[in-house]
């Protein structure tokens, strides 16, 4: 007989998620360019809604996030009945795996993609299947080649974290078209609002037309509400019904619902955040390209960060330490097979100046 509670074996296979750092090894606070948060903060309208909602802390929130779902539906031209909100999109990714996969089933995703997919698969006892990518980009043929009779869920982060790469709508449609109809395709668009607006509807349209596509979005990135933990998902009624059965009954806080609702109404903040990100990302990419002769290379990104590869004499570790010395926390992901890379969140302009100057100095170039 066991003398203590025995965890499920598949739970012990999980490596807990490692969050981005905000402190140096000596405890000094650093400017956080390690968690892909919005450097412009939060919409003032959302902050005001947040403060007001906090005054009503004694009552439970709306269990169905109804006003928020209605507003999301109106903004994107989607049926609110096909939307479910979650405690961050993290909750929804986990529920998608749990609702459709279990012991004996496989959950497929690309190498160098979001760390939560492996956790989500293992949490429900399913087997994670990691598929080789190509040039740090999801490889549709390889993903389809990895699908077997036991596959139940395929996760695609688009744009992808931590590489920033993006599959155009035709490639996502090709991935979907190659999947058996009983396999759920989860298109994780946590960074979807940073993409060219002309392409932002494509995954919603795919999910409107098919019963096996779920699109997830978040308020944590462009809306600057990571602390409030609000995400949402759009899909066919059968998928949304499953997620509603297993989500927490009051899974989005009252303040989170109120702030997200106000954030949706502040289109100027979103547009400003997108424009700032595009300009500063291009500037960082250009600066890294100029250091190409020192072995630095930026992976093309459609997200709010840039993955910088260190393939010359300067190592990622040395750059990580020098940036910390300069006051910046960026993300080193050796555990995800990227020991030679740093993921740098696009920050405020003055911070990007200093990051660029630091990289140039490390390469022996004038700042
Ligand atoms: N998907 C991807 C690709 C992400 O990078 C993140 C945040 N790191 C999430 C989902 C989850 O974000 P949240 O739970 O804050 O919505």
Short mmCIF file of C-alpha atoms and ligand atoms in Angstrom, two decimals:
data_model
loop_
_atom_site.label_atom_id
_atom_site.label_comp_id
_atom_site.label_asym_id
_atom_site.label_seq_id
_atom_site.Cartn_x
_atom_site.Cartn_y
_atom_site.Cartn_z
CA UNK A 1 0.00 0.00 0.00
CA UNK A 2 1.16 3.55 -0.67
CA UNK A 3 1.98 5.55 2.41
CA UNK A 4 1.28 8.86 0.69
CA UNK A 5 -0.78 10.18 -2.20
CA UNK A 6 0.74 9.04 -5.50
CA UNK A 7 0.67 11.61 -8.28
CA UNK A 8 -0.29 10.40 -11.73
CA UNK A 9 2.84 9.33 -13.60
CA UNK A 10 2.10 11.73 -16.46
CA UNK A 11 1.98 14.66 -14.05
CA UNK A 12 5.53 13.88 -12.91
CA UNK A 13 6.61 14.15 -16.56
CA UNK A 14 5.75 17.88 -16.53
CA UNK A 15 8.48 20.50 -16.22
CA UNK A 16 6.74 23.48 -14.64
CA UNK A 17 6.59 26.59 -16.86
CA UNK A 18 9.54 28.96 -16.33
CA UNK A 19 8.39 32.57 -16.39
CA UNK A 20 10.48 35.45 -17.77
CA UNK A 21 12.88 37.04 -15.27
CA UNK A 22 12.55 40.57 -13.91
CA UNK A 23 15.58 40.57 -11.58
CA UNK A 24 19.33 40.15 -12.00
CA UNK A 25 21.09 37.29 -10.19
CA UNK A 26 22.07 39.82 -7.48
CA UNK A 27 18.42 40.81 -6.95
CA UNK A 28 18.57 44.13 -8.86
CA UNK A 29 15.30 45.04 -10.62
CA UNK A 30 15.65 44.94 -14.42
CA UNK A 31 13.57 46.40 -17.24
CA UNK A 32 11.58 43.36 -18.28
CA UNK A 33 12.03 42.48 -21.94
CA UNK A 34 11.51 38.82 -21.13
CA UNK A 35 7.76 38.19 -21.10
CA UNK A 36 6.42 39.89 -24.27
CA UNK A 37 4.34 42.39 -22.32
CA UNK A 38 3.21 45.74 -23.75
CA UNK A 39 5.94 48.33 -23.02
CA UNK A 40 3.37 51.12 -23.43
CA UNK A 41 1.44 49.76 -20.46
CA UNK A 42 -2.34 49.66 -20.49
CA UNK A 43 -5.08 51.80 -22.05
CA UNK A 44 -6.07 54.55 -19.56
CA UNK A 45 -9.72 53.59 -20.15
CA UNK A 46 -8.96 50.03 -19.08
CA UNK A 47 -7.11 51.20 -15.98
CA UNK A 48 -10.09 53.32 -14.98
CA UNK A 49 -12.51 50.42 -15.48
CA UNK A 50 -10.19 48.26 -13.42
CA UNK A 51 -10.16 50.70 -10.50
CA UNK A 52 -13.96 50.95 -10.54
CA UNK A 53 -14.52 47.20 -10.73
CA UNK A 54 -12.19 46.60 -7.79
CA UNK A 55 -14.62 48.47 -5.54
CA UNK A 56 -17.08 45.60 -5.92
CA UNK A 57 -14.87 42.87 -4.65
CA UNK A 58 -17.49 41.09 -2.53
CA UNK A 59 -19.61 39.76 -5.39
CA UNK A 60 -18.81 37.00 -7.88
CA UNK A 61 -18.14 38.03 -11.45
CA UNK A 62 -20.50 37.28 -14.34
CA UNK A 63 -19.81 33.54 -14.85
CA UNK A 64 -20.36 33.81 -18.60
CA UNK A 65 -18.34 37.00 -19.27
CA UNK A 66 -21.41 38.03 -21.25
CA UNK A 67 -20.74 41.72 -21.86
CA UNK A 68 -17.18 40.94 -22.91
CA UNK A 69 -18.25 38.18 -25.30
CA UNK A 70 -20.90 40.45 -26.83
CA UNK A 71 -18.30 43.19 -27.36
CA UNK A 72 -15.79 40.75 -28.87
CA UNK A 73 -18.49 39.43 -31.19
CA UNK A 74 -19.47 42.93 -32.27
CA UNK A 75 -15.87 44.02 -32.84
CA UNK A 76 -14.84 40.99 -34.87
CA UNK A 77 -18.19 40.13 -36.48
CA UNK A 78 -18.41 36.82 -34.62
CA UNK A 79 -21.31 35.03 -32.92
CA UNK A 80 -20.82 35.55 -29.14
CA UNK A 81 -22.29 32.08 -28.57
CA UNK A 82 -19.18 30.69 -30.23
CA UNK A 83 -16.87 32.55 -27.86
CA UNK A 84 -15.63 31.45 -24.44
CA UNK A 85 -13.46 33.55 -22.14
CA UNK A 86 -10.71 32.13 -19.96
CA UNK A 87 -8.22 32.84 -17.20
CA UNK A 88 -5.70 33.97 -19.77
CA UNK A 89 -5.53 32.04 -23.01
CA UNK A 90 -3.38 29.57 -21.04
CA UNK A 91 -6.52 28.17 -19.41
CA UNK A 92 -8.20 27.75 -22.79
CA UNK A 93 -5.19 25.96 -24.31
CA UNK A 94 -5.20 23.53 -21.39
CA UNK A 95 -8.95 23.00 -21.67
CA UNK A 96 -8.68 22.34 -25.40
CA UNK A 97 -6.21 19.53 -24.71
CA UNK A 98 -8.19 18.19 -21.75
CA UNK A 99 -11.51 18.28 -23.57
CA UNK A 100 -10.33 16.35 -26.61
CA UNK A 101 -7.32 14.27 -25.59
CA UNK A 102 -6.43 11.85 -22.79
CA UNK A 103 -4.24 8.83 -22.00
CA UNK A 104 -3.31 7.00 -25.20
CA UNK A 105 -3.94 10.05 -27.41
CA UNK A 106 -1.33 12.27 -29.05
CA UNK A 107 -1.09 16.07 -29.08
CA UNK A 108 1.04 17.45 -31.93
CA UNK A 109 2.93 20.75 -32.05
CA UNK A 110 6.02 22.26 -33.57
CA UNK A 111 9.52 22.33 -32.05
CA UNK A 112 10.47 25.79 -30.71
CA UNK A 113 6.85 26.68 -30.04
CA UNK A 114 4.94 27.67 -26.92
CA UNK A 115 6.05 25.74 -23.80
CA UNK A 116 2.49 25.37 -22.51
CA UNK A 117 1.53 22.87 -25.30
CA UNK A 118 3.76 20.19 -23.80
CA UNK A 119 2.33 20.88 -20.34
CA UNK A 120 -1.26 20.90 -21.63
CA UNK A 121 -0.75 17.53 -23.32
CA UNK A 122 0.83 15.91 -20.26
CA UNK A 123 -1.70 17.37 -17.82
CA UNK A 124 -4.44 15.27 -19.34
CA UNK A 125 -2.28 12.16 -19.73
CA UNK A 126 -1.89 12.52 -23.50
CA UNK A 127 1.44 12.10 -25.28
CA UNK A 128 3.12 15.27 -26.56
CA UNK A 129 4.53 14.90 -30.07
CA UNK A 130 7.06 17.58 -30.95
CA UNK A 131 7.67 17.99 -34.69
CA UNK A 132 10.81 19.42 -36.30
CA UNK A 133 10.40 22.97 -37.60
CA UNK A 134 12.16 24.58 -40.56
CA UNK A 135 14.08 27.84 -40.18
CA UNK A 136 12.35 28.32 -36.80
CA UNK A 137 9.00 28.18 -38.59
CA UNK A 138 6.25 25.56 -38.24
CA UNK A 139 6.60 23.04 -41.08
CA UNK A 140 3.13 22.13 -42.34
CA UNK A 141 4.29 18.98 -44.17
CA UNK A 142 6.20 17.74 -41.13
CA UNK A 143 3.23 18.46 -38.84
CA UNK A 144 0.88 16.57 -41.17
CA UNK A 145 3.40 13.75 -41.42
CA UNK A 146 3.39 13.43 -37.61
CA UNK A 147 -0.38 13.02 -37.39
CA UNK A 148 -1.32 9.43 -36.59
CA UNK A 149 -4.46 7.51 -35.66
CA UNK A 150 -3.97 8.57 -32.05
CA UNK A 151 -3.69 12.32 -32.77
CA UNK A 152 -6.54 14.31 -31.26
CA UNK A 153 -5.22 17.89 -31.05
CA UNK A 154 -2.72 19.97 -33.07
CA UNK A 155 -1.46 23.25 -31.58
CA UNK A 156 -0.15 26.01 -33.84
CA UNK A 157 1.08 29.31 -32.37
CA UNK A 158 0.70 31.94 -35.08
CA UNK A 159 2.74 34.12 -34.74
CA UNK A 160 4.89 31.66 -32.86
CA UNK A 161 6.54 32.15 -29.48
CA UNK A 162 9.54 32.09 -28.98
CA UNK A 163 10.58 32.48 -32.65
CA UNK A 164 8.16 35.20 -33.84
CA UNK A 165 7.63 33.42 -37.17
CA UNK A 166 4.22 33.41 -38.82
CA UNK A 167 2.42 31.12 -41.25
CA UNK A 168 0.33 32.95 -43.86
CA UNK A 169 -3.39 32.05 -44.05
CA UNK A 170 -2.91 29.75 -47.05
CA UNK A 171 -0.43 27.62 -45.07
CA UNK A 172 -2.74 27.42 -42.05
CA UNK A 173 -5.58 26.42 -44.39
CA UNK A 174 -3.33 23.75 -45.95
CA UNK A 175 -2.51 22.40 -42.48
CA UNK A 176 -6.21 22.27 -41.65
CA UNK A 177 -7.14 20.66 -44.97
CA UNK A 178 -4.63 17.86 -44.37
CA UNK A 179 -6.00 16.96 -40.93
CA UNK A 180 -8.69 14.33 -40.36
CA UNK A 181 -11.97 16.02 -39.37
CA UNK A 182 -11.88 14.55 -35.86
CA UNK A 183 -8.56 16.27 -35.06
CA UNK A 184 -8.90 19.64 -33.34
CA UNK A 185 -6.65 22.38 -34.75
CA UNK A 186 -5.95 25.06 -32.13
CA UNK A 187 -4.64 28.26 -33.72
CA UNK A 188 -3.09 30.22 -30.86
CA UNK A 189 -3.13 33.89 -31.83
CA UNK A 190 -1.77 35.43 -28.63
CA UNK A 191 0.20 37.80 -30.89
CA UNK A 192 -2.49 37.94 -33.60
CA UNK A 193 -3.11 41.68 -33.27
CA UNK A 194 0.51 42.45 -34.22
CA UNK A 195 0.05 40.88 -37.66
CA UNK A 196 -0.86 42.92 -40.75
CA UNK A 197 -4.56 43.76 -40.19
CA UNK A 198 -5.37 42.40 -43.67
CA UNK A 199 -4.61 38.88 -42.38
CA UNK A 200 -6.15 39.10 -38.93
CA UNK A 201 -9.50 37.53 -39.83
CA UNK A 202 -8.20 34.45 -41.58
CA UNK A 203 -8.19 32.06 -38.62
CA UNK A 204 -11.64 33.25 -37.48
CA UNK A 205 -12.95 32.54 -40.99
CA UNK A 206 -11.43 29.05 -40.89
CA UNK A 207 -13.07 28.43 -37.50
CA UNK A 208 -16.41 29.74 -38.82
CA UNK A 209 -16.32 27.33 -41.74
CA UNK A 210 -15.20 24.16 -39.95
CA UNK A 211 -16.15 22.21 -36.83
CA UNK A 212 -12.60 21.36 -35.79
CA UNK A 213 -10.83 24.72 -35.43
CA UNK A 214 -10.41 26.74 -32.24
CA UNK A 215 -8.76 30.18 -32.30
CA UNK A 216 -7.39 31.61 -29.06
CA UNK A 217 -6.58 35.24 -28.35
CA UNK A 218 -5.48 37.15 -25.25
CA UNK A 219 -5.71 40.52 -23.54
CA UNK A 220 -2.20 39.99 -22.13
CA UNK A 221 -0.21 41.27 -25.09
CA UNK A 222 -1.37 44.20 -27.24
CA UNK A 223 -4.05 45.19 -24.71
CA UNK A 224 -1.49 45.36 -21.89
CA UNK A 225 -3.59 43.42 -19.37
CA UNK A 226 -1.34 40.46 -18.55
CA UNK A 227 -1.88 40.92 -14.81
CA UNK A 228 -5.65 40.48 -15.18
CA UNK A 229 -5.45 37.07 -16.91
CA UNK A 230 -8.10 37.37 -19.62
CA UNK A 231 -8.12 35.28 -22.78
CA UNK A 232 -10.80 34.16 -25.21
CA UNK A 233 -11.44 31.51 -27.80
CA UNK A 234 -13.65 31.23 -30.87
CA UNK A 235 -14.85 28.00 -32.44
CA UNK A 236 -17.75 25.78 -33.44
CA UNK A 237 -20.57 25.38 -30.89
CA UNK A 238 -19.55 21.79 -30.11
CA UNK A 239 -16.03 22.87 -29.13
CA UNK A 240 -17.19 25.86 -27.09
CA UNK A 241 -19.70 23.62 -25.30
CA UNK A 242 -16.88 21.30 -24.20
CA UNK A 243 -14.76 24.19 -22.93
CA UNK A 244 -17.72 25.64 -21.02
CA UNK A 245 -18.28 22.30 -19.29
CA UNK A 246 -14.77 22.11 -17.91
CA UNK A 247 -13.73 25.73 -17.34
CA UNK A 248 -13.81 27.31 -13.90
CA UNK A 249 -17.34 28.61 -13.21
CA UNK A 250 -16.08 32.13 -12.42
CA UNK A 251 -12.90 31.90 -14.46
CA UNK A 252 -12.56 35.57 -15.40
CA UNK A 253 -12.47 38.11 -12.57
CA UNK A 254 -14.89 41.05 -12.50
CA UNK A 255 -12.00 43.49 -12.83
CA UNK A 256 -10.58 41.48 -15.73
CA UNK A 257 -13.91 41.49 -17.58
CA UNK A 258 -14.39 45.22 -17.01
CA UNK A 259 -10.83 46.14 -18.02
CA UNK A 260 -10.91 43.93 -21.12
CA UNK A 261 -14.22 45.47 -22.17
CA UNK A 262 -12.82 48.98 -21.83
CA UNK A 263 -9.59 47.96 -23.61
CA UNK A 264 -11.62 46.76 -26.59
CA UNK A 265 -13.13 50.21 -26.87
CA UNK A 266 -9.72 51.91 -27.04
CA UNK A 267 -8.81 51.25 -30.66
CA UNK A 268 -6.30 54.11 -30.62
CA UNK A 269 -4.25 52.42 -27.89
CA UNK A 270 -4.18 49.16 -29.84
CA UNK A 271 -3.20 50.92 -33.07
CA UNK A 272 -0.51 52.93 -31.32
CA UNK A 273 0.88 49.76 -29.71
CA UNK A 274 0.97 47.98 -33.08
CA UNK A 275 2.67 50.91 -34.81
CA UNK A 276 5.23 51.34 -32.03
CA UNK A 277 6.00 47.63 -32.10
CA UNK A 278 6.39 47.50 -35.89
CA UNK A 279 8.74 50.49 -35.95
CA UNK A 280 10.92 49.41 -33.03
CA UNK A 281 11.02 45.78 -34.15
CA UNK A 282 12.23 46.89 -37.58
CA UNK A 283 14.87 49.09 -35.96
CA UNK A 284 16.15 46.25 -33.76
CA UNK A 285 16.13 43.82 -36.70
CA UNK A 286 18.13 46.29 -38.76
CA UNK A 287 20.64 46.81 -35.96
CA UNK A 288 21.07 43.05 -35.58
CA UNK A 289 21.47 42.64 -39.36
CA UNK A 290 24.25 45.25 -39.24
CA UNK A 291 26.05 42.96 -36.77
CA UNK A 292 25.74 39.97 -39.11
CA UNK A 293 29.50 39.87 -39.62
CA UNK A 294 29.77 39.14 -35.88
CA UNK A 295 27.45 36.15 -36.18
CA UNK A 296 24.25 37.86 -35.02
CA UNK A 297 21.04 37.09 -36.90
CA UNK A 298 17.42 37.97 -36.20
CA UNK A 299 14.67 35.48 -37.04
CA UNK A 300 11.94 37.32 -39.05
CA UNK A 301 9.19 38.22 -36.58
CA UNK A 302 5.53 39.22 -36.81
CA UNK A 303 5.20 39.38 -33.01
CA UNK A 304 6.20 41.82 -30.25
CA UNK A 305 9.65 40.31 -29.80
CA UNK A 306 12.65 39.28 -31.83
CA UNK A 307 14.64 36.06 -31.52
CA UNK A 308 18.30 36.96 -31.95
CA UNK A 309 20.70 34.12 -32.81
CA UNK A 310 24.33 34.30 -31.72
CA UNK A 311 26.27 32.17 -34.21
CA UNK A 312 29.68 33.83 -33.98
CA UNK A 313 32.19 34.47 -31.23
CA UNK A 314 29.78 36.44 -29.05
CA UNK A 315 27.65 33.93 -27.13
CA UNK A 316 24.04 34.33 -26.03
CA UNK A 317 25.16 33.85 -22.41
CA UNK A 318 27.67 36.71 -22.63
CA UNK A 319 25.07 38.98 -24.22
CA UNK A 320 22.47 37.94 -21.61
CA UNK A 321 24.84 38.95 -18.81
CA UNK A 322 25.89 42.20 -20.46
CA UNK A 323 22.26 43.17 -21.04
CA UNK A 324 21.47 42.40 -17.38
CA UNK A 325 24.43 44.56 -16.38
CA UNK A 326 22.91 47.31 -18.52
CA UNK A 327 19.59 46.85 -16.66
CA UNK A 328 17.64 44.56 -19.04
CA UNK A 329 16.09 41.13 -18.60
CA UNK A 330 15.73 39.22 -21.89
CA UNK A 331 14.83 35.58 -22.39
CA UNK A 332 17.38 32.79 -22.74
CA UNK A 333 15.73 29.45 -23.54
CA UNK A 334 18.34 26.70 -23.50
CA UNK A 335 15.67 24.31 -22.19
CA UNK A 336 13.71 24.80 -25.41
CA UNK A 337 16.67 23.95 -27.61
CA UNK A 338 17.76 27.56 -28.08
CA UNK A 339 21.02 27.89 -26.10
CA UNK A 340 22.45 30.14 -28.83
CA UNK A 341 19.57 32.64 -28.89
CA UNK A 342 17.96 35.43 -26.89
CA UNK A 343 14.33 36.43 -27.22
CA UNK A 344 14.06 40.19 -26.79
CA UNK A 345 10.66 41.79 -26.22
CA UNK A 346 10.24 45.04 -28.15
CA UNK A 347 10.34 47.74 -25.47
CA UNK A 348 10.11 51.51 -25.29
CA UNK A 349 12.23 53.44 -27.78
CA UNK A 350 14.79 54.63 -25.22
CA UNK A 351 15.22 51.07 -23.95
CA UNK A 352 15.69 49.75 -27.48
CA UNK A 353 18.38 52.41 -28.02
CA UNK A 354 20.27 51.05 -25.03
CA UNK A 355 19.79 47.41 -25.98
CA UNK A 356 21.11 48.13 -29.49
CA UNK A 357 24.05 50.12 -28.11
CA UNK A 358 24.87 47.26 -25.73
CA UNK A 359 24.86 44.67 -28.55
CA UNK A 360 27.02 46.92 -30.73
CA UNK A 361 29.49 47.48 -27.91
CA UNK A 362 29.72 43.71 -27.27
CA UNK A 363 30.65 43.29 -30.94
CA UNK A 364 33.31 45.99 -30.65
CA UNK A 365 31.33 48.45 -32.82
CA UNK A 366 30.72 52.10 -31.97
CA UNK A 367 27.34 52.49 -30.21
N1 LIG B 1 0.16 31.62 -26.37
C1 LIG B 1 1.37 32.09 -26.62
C2 LIG B 1 2.00 31.78 -27.94
C3 LIG B 1 2.02 32.89 -25.66
O1 LIG B 1 3.25 33.36 -25.91
C4 LIG B 1 1.36 33.18 -24.44
C5 LIG B 1 2.00 34.03 -23.37
N2 LIG B 1 3.31 33.84 -23.11
C6 LIG B 1 0.11 32.62 -24.23
C7 LIG B 1 -0.48 31.86 -25.22
C8 LIG B 1 -0.63 32.77 -22.94
O2 LIG B 1 -0.94 34.03 -22.60
P1 LIG B 1 -2.07 34.39 -21.55
O3 LIG B 1 -2.35 33.18 -20.72
O4 LIG B 1 -1.52 35.51 -20.79
O5 LIG B 1 -3.27 34.76 -22.37
#
